[in-house]
XYZ file of C-alpha atoms in Angstrom:
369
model
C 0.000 0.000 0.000
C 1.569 3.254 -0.957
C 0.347 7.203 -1.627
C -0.267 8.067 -5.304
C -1.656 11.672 -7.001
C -5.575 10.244 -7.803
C -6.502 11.709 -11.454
C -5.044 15.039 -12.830
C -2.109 16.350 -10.672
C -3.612 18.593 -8.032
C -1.479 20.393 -4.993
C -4.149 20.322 -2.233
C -5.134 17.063 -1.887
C -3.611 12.897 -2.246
C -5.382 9.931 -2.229
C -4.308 6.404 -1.447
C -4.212 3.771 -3.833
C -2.894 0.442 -4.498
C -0.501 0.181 -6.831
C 1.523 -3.089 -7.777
C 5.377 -3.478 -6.522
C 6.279 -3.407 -10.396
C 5.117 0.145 -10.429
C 7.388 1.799 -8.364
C 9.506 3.764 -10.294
C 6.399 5.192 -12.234
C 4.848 6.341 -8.566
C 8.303 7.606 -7.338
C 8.162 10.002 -10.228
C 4.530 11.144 -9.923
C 5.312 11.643 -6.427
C 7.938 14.196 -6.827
C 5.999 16.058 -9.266
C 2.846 16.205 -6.883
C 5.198 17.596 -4.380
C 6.599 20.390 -6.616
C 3.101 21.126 -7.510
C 2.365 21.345 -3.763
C 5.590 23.654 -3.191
C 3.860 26.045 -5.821
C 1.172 26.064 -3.853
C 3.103 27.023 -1.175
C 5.040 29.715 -2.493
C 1.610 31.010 -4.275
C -0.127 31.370 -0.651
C 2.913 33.274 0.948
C 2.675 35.626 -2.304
C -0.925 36.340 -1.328
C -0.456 37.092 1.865
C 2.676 39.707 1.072
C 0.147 41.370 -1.220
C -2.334 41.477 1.165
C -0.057 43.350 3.778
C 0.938 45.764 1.075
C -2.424 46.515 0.736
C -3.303 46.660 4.223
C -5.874 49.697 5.315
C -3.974 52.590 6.104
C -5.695 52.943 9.429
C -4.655 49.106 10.666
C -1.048 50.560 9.567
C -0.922 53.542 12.056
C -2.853 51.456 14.315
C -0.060 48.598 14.688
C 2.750 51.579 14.222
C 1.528 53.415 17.382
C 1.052 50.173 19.698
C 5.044 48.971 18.742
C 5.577 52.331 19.587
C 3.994 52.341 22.786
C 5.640 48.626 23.613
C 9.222 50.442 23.129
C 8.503 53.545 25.646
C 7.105 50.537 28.155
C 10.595 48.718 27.952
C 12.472 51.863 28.368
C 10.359 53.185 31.143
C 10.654 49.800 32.671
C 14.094 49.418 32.388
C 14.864 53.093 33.833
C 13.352 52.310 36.930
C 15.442 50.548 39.874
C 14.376 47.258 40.384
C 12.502 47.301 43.774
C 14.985 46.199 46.793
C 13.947 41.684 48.171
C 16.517 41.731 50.960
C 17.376 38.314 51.351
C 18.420 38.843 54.980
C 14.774 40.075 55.355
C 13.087 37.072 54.130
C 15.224 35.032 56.308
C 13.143 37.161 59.274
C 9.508 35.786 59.894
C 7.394 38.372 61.892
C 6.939 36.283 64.702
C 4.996 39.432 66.572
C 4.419 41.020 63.587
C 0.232 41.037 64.423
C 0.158 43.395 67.433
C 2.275 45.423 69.599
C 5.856 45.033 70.152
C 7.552 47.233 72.889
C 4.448 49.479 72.355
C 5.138 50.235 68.897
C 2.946 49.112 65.478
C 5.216 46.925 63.724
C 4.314 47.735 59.282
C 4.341 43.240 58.809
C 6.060 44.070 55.456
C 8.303 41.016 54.843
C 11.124 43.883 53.340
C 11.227 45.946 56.500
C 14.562 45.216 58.234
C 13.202 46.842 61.460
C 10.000 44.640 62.055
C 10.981 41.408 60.820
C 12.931 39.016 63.105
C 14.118 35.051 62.285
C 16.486 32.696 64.033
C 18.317 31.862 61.034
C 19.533 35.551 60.793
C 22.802 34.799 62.546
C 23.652 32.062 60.529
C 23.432 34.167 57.568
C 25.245 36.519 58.577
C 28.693 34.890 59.420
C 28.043 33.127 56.272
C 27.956 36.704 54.676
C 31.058 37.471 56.850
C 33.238 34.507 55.719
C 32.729 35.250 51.968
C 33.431 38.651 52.528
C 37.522 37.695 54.555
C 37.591 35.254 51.971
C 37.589 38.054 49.225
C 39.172 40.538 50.996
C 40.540 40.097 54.743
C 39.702 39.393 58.621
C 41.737 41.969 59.577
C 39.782 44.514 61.848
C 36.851 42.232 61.548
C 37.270 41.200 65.473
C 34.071 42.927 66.616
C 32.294 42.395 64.041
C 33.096 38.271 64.517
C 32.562 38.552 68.009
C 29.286 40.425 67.550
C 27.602 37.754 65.169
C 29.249 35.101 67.115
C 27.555 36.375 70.442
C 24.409 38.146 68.653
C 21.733 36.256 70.903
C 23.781 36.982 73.974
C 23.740 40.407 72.858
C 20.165 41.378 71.879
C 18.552 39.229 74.720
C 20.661 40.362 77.955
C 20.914 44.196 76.609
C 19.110 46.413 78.847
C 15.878 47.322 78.311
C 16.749 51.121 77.076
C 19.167 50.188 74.433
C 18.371 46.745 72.540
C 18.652 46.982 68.773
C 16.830 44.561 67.091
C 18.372 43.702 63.798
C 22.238 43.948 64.475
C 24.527 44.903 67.938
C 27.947 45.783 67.264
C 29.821 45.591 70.477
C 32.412 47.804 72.480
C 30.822 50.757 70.483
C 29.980 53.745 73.114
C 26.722 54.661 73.846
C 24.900 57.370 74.796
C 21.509 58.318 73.489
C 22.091 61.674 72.215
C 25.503 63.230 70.603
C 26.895 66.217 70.213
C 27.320 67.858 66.699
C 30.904 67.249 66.300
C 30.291 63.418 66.290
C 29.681 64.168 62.536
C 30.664 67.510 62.214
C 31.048 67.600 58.200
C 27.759 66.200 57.412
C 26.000 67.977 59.650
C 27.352 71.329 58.569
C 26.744 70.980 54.341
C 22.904 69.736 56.172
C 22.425 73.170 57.837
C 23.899 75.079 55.056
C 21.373 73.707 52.620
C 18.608 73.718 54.972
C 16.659 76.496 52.792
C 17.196 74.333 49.601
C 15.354 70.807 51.380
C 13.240 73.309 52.826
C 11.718 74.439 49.349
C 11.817 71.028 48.048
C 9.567 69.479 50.370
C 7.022 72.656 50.144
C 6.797 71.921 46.776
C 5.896 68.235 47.132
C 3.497 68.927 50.531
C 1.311 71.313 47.971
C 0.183 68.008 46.074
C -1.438 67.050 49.579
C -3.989 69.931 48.757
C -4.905 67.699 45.854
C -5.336 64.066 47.389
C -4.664 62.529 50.443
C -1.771 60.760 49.823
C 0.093 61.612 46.992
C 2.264 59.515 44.765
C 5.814 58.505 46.743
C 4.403 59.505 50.064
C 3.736 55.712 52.900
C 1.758 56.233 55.775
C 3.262 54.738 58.718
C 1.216 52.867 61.573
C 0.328 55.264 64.472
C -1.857 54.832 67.835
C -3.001 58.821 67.110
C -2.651 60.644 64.486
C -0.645 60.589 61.222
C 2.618 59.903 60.562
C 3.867 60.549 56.163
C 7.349 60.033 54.847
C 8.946 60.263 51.516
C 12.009 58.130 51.142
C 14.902 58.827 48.770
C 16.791 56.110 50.363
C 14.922 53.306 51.771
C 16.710 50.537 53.235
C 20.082 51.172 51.053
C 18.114 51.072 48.357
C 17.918 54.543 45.746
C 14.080 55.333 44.791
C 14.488 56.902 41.742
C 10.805 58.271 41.268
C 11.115 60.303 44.541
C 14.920 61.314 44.198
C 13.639 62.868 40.389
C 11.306 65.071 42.869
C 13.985 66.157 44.854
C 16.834 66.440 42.911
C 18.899 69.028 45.030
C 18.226 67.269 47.934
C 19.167 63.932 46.586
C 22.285 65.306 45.274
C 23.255 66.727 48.752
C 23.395 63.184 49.705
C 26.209 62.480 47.803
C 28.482 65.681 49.647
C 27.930 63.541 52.854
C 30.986 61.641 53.763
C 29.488 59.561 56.838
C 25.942 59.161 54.755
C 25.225 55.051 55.106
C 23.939 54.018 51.531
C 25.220 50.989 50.607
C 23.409 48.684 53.349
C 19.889 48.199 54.671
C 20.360 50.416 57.586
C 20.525 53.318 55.642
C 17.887 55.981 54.951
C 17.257 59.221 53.468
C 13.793 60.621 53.964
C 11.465 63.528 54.870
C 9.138 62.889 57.780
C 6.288 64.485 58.285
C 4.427 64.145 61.863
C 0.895 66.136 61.985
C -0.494 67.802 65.168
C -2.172 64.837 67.744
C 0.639 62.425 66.592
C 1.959 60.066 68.846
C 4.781 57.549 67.688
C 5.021 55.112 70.866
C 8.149 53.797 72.120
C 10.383 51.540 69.848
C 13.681 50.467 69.586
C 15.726 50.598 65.874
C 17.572 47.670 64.387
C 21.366 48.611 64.818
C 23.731 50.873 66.814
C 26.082 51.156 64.340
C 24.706 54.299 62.412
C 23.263 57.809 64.260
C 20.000 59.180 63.039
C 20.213 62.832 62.114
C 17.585 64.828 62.062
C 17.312 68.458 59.895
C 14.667 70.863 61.660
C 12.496 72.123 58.782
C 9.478 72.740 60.655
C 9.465 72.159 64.040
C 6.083 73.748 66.003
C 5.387 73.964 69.610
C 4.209 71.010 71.746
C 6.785 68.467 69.149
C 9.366 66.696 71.335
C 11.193 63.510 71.043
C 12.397 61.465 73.845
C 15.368 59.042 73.398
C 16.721 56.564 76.438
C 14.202 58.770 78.578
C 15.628 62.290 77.987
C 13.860 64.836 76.063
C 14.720 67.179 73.462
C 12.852 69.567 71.050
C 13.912 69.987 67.370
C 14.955 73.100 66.167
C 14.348 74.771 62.538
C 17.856 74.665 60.385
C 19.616 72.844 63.349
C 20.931 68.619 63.063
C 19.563 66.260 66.106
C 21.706 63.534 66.383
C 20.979 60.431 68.127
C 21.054 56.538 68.618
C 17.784 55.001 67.442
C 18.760 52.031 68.921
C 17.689 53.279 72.629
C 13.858 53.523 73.301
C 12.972 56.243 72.266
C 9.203 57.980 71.023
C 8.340 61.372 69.585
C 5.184 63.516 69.868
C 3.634 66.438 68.568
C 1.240 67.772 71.050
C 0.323 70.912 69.286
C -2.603 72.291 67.781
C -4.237 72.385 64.180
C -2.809 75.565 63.425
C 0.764 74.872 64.512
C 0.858 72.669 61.347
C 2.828 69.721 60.994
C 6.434 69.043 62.841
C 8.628 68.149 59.464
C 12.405 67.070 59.509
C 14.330 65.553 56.615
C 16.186 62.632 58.362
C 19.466 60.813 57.184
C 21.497 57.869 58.861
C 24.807 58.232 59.390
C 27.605 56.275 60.848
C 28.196 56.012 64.285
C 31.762 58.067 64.434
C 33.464 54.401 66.360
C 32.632 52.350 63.525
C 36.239 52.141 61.576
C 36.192 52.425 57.717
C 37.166 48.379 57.339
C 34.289 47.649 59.531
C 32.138 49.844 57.336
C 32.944 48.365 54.386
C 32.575 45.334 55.888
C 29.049 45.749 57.128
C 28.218 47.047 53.493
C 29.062 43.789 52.533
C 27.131 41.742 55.000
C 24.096 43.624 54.612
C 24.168 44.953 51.074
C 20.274 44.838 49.427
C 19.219 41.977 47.788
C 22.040 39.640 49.588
């Protein structure tokens, strides 16, 4: 039993036949001609459908023109944008009290947030982080940073209750809940200098809360009372390029700072907003190894922030500088018309931290590691 062209050579369809074994060479032949016919066919059909393109409706033309030209700005737009920051130290962290109130403070339950998440596999992550890092570089001045990981359940869990970071304790550093402005007297200074210029950069982004009530690049934070706004330039280590394009001045100030930490997930760069009412409850940061300045650009009666138990007011122009690692709170107890209590805030590194420790802790917690 073998295929055969039935009748007249045709190119779209066979049919089956039987033809005797003496026959072969006859079929062979009509064979390849039915498939030559068939290629015609082929190349006939293709033809048609180049013509038809050709004369495609003007319309459908400009039609498929402008999507391809829409699908180009998407991939460009995309591929601007910083890819947002999975910190893999973070997702070793499970909230374990994530649900309600730890140390009297609303914990956010993102699984990115350095601060609120908390996992006993953190340690083990991070001397593996530590080892690659002497591997490719050295151990030298990497003692208390060793002993530290080594000893980091000792640490957080006997620490007394007004100074227990959460995250990361780096020991043998001093503390002291509140330092003086030559700790970090460079950064400080180019931040009071250019207080007018962050000043006018944030008016200009508060006027869009006129419009809506929260505007694009602005997170609310969790509160008892109150509300609490901040827009991050830095957030976690971790540029945000849509908000840094708002404030370019401001973001490029960042970059004069020689203690500013950026590389690592302790790091921030933000303006916070606090509005009158507000009450952020007592809370303890991740790390002592960085100081959290504050810049004074509004700063209202009745605001106040209290860090290991001693008080202190912000001042317009003026850096606060202190270790968010203490329990500390803040407040603003004024009225409707005081308006809100607004500082831009930046973390910098605590002064004892030596520059091979620094760039080994850059390491250890870089984003995305």
């Amino acid at each position: 039993m073998v295929w055969a062209p039935l009748g007249a050579p045709r190119t779209d369809c066979l049919t089956l036949l039987h033809i005797p074994s003496k026959d072969c060479p006859k079929m062979s032949l009509e064979w390849l001609v039915a498939w030559s016919w068939s290629l015609d066919g082929l190349r006939d059909c293709i033809a048609t459908g180049i013509q038809s393109v050709r004369d495609c409706d003007t319309t459908a033309v400009i039609t498929v023109a402008c999507l391809l030209v829409l699908f180009v700005w998407y991939c460009y737009h995309v591929g601007r944008e910083q890819p947002r920051p999975y910190v893999s130290v973070n997702s070793l962290m499970q909230a374990a009290d994530a649900n309600g109130l730890q140390n009297g403070y609303v914990y956010c339950q993102s699984p990115e947030c350095m601060r609120c998440t908390h996992n006993e596999g953190l340690n083990q992550k991070l001397y593996h982080n530590l080892q690659e890092y002497a591997k490719r570089y050295s151990w030298s001045g990497m003692g208390r940073i060793h002993k530290g990981i080594r000893e980091q359940g000792r640490y957080l869990n006997s620490r007394p209750s007004i100074q227990k970071p959460e995250v990361f304790f780096l020991p043998d550093l001093p503390t002291t809940p509140y330092f003086s402005r030559d700790a970090q007297k460079h950064d400080v200074e180019v931040l009071e200098r250019n207080f007018q210029t962050i000043l006018c950069e944030f008016e200009t982004l508060y006027k869009a809360f006129s419009n809506c009530s929260l505007p694009q690049g602005w997170k609310m934070n969790s509160t008892p009372s109150g509300e609490w706004f901040t827009f991050y330039l830095v957030n976690q280590g971790v540029c945000v390029p849509r908000n840094c394009r708002k404030c370019p001045r401001t973001y490029r100030l960042l970059g004069s700072l020689r203690t500013c930490i950026g590389n690592n997930v302790f790091g921030n760069a933000c303006i916070s907003v606090l509005s009158p009412g507000t009450v952020i409850t007592e809370h303890y940061g991740p790390t002592n190894i960085r100081i959290r300045c504050h810049l004074g650009l509004k700063t209202p009666n009745g605001c106040e922030l209290v860090v290991g138990g001693e008080p202190q007011c912000w001042a317009e122009g003026r850096c606060l500088l202190f270790d968010d690692s203490f329990l500390h709170a803040a407040f603003h107890e004024g009225s409707a018309e005081d308006g809100p209590r607004v500082v831009f805030m930046v973390d910098l590194w605590h002064p004892n931290v030596a520059a091979a420790e620094r760039q080994a802790l850059d390491f250890i917690f870089a984003p995305g590691r």
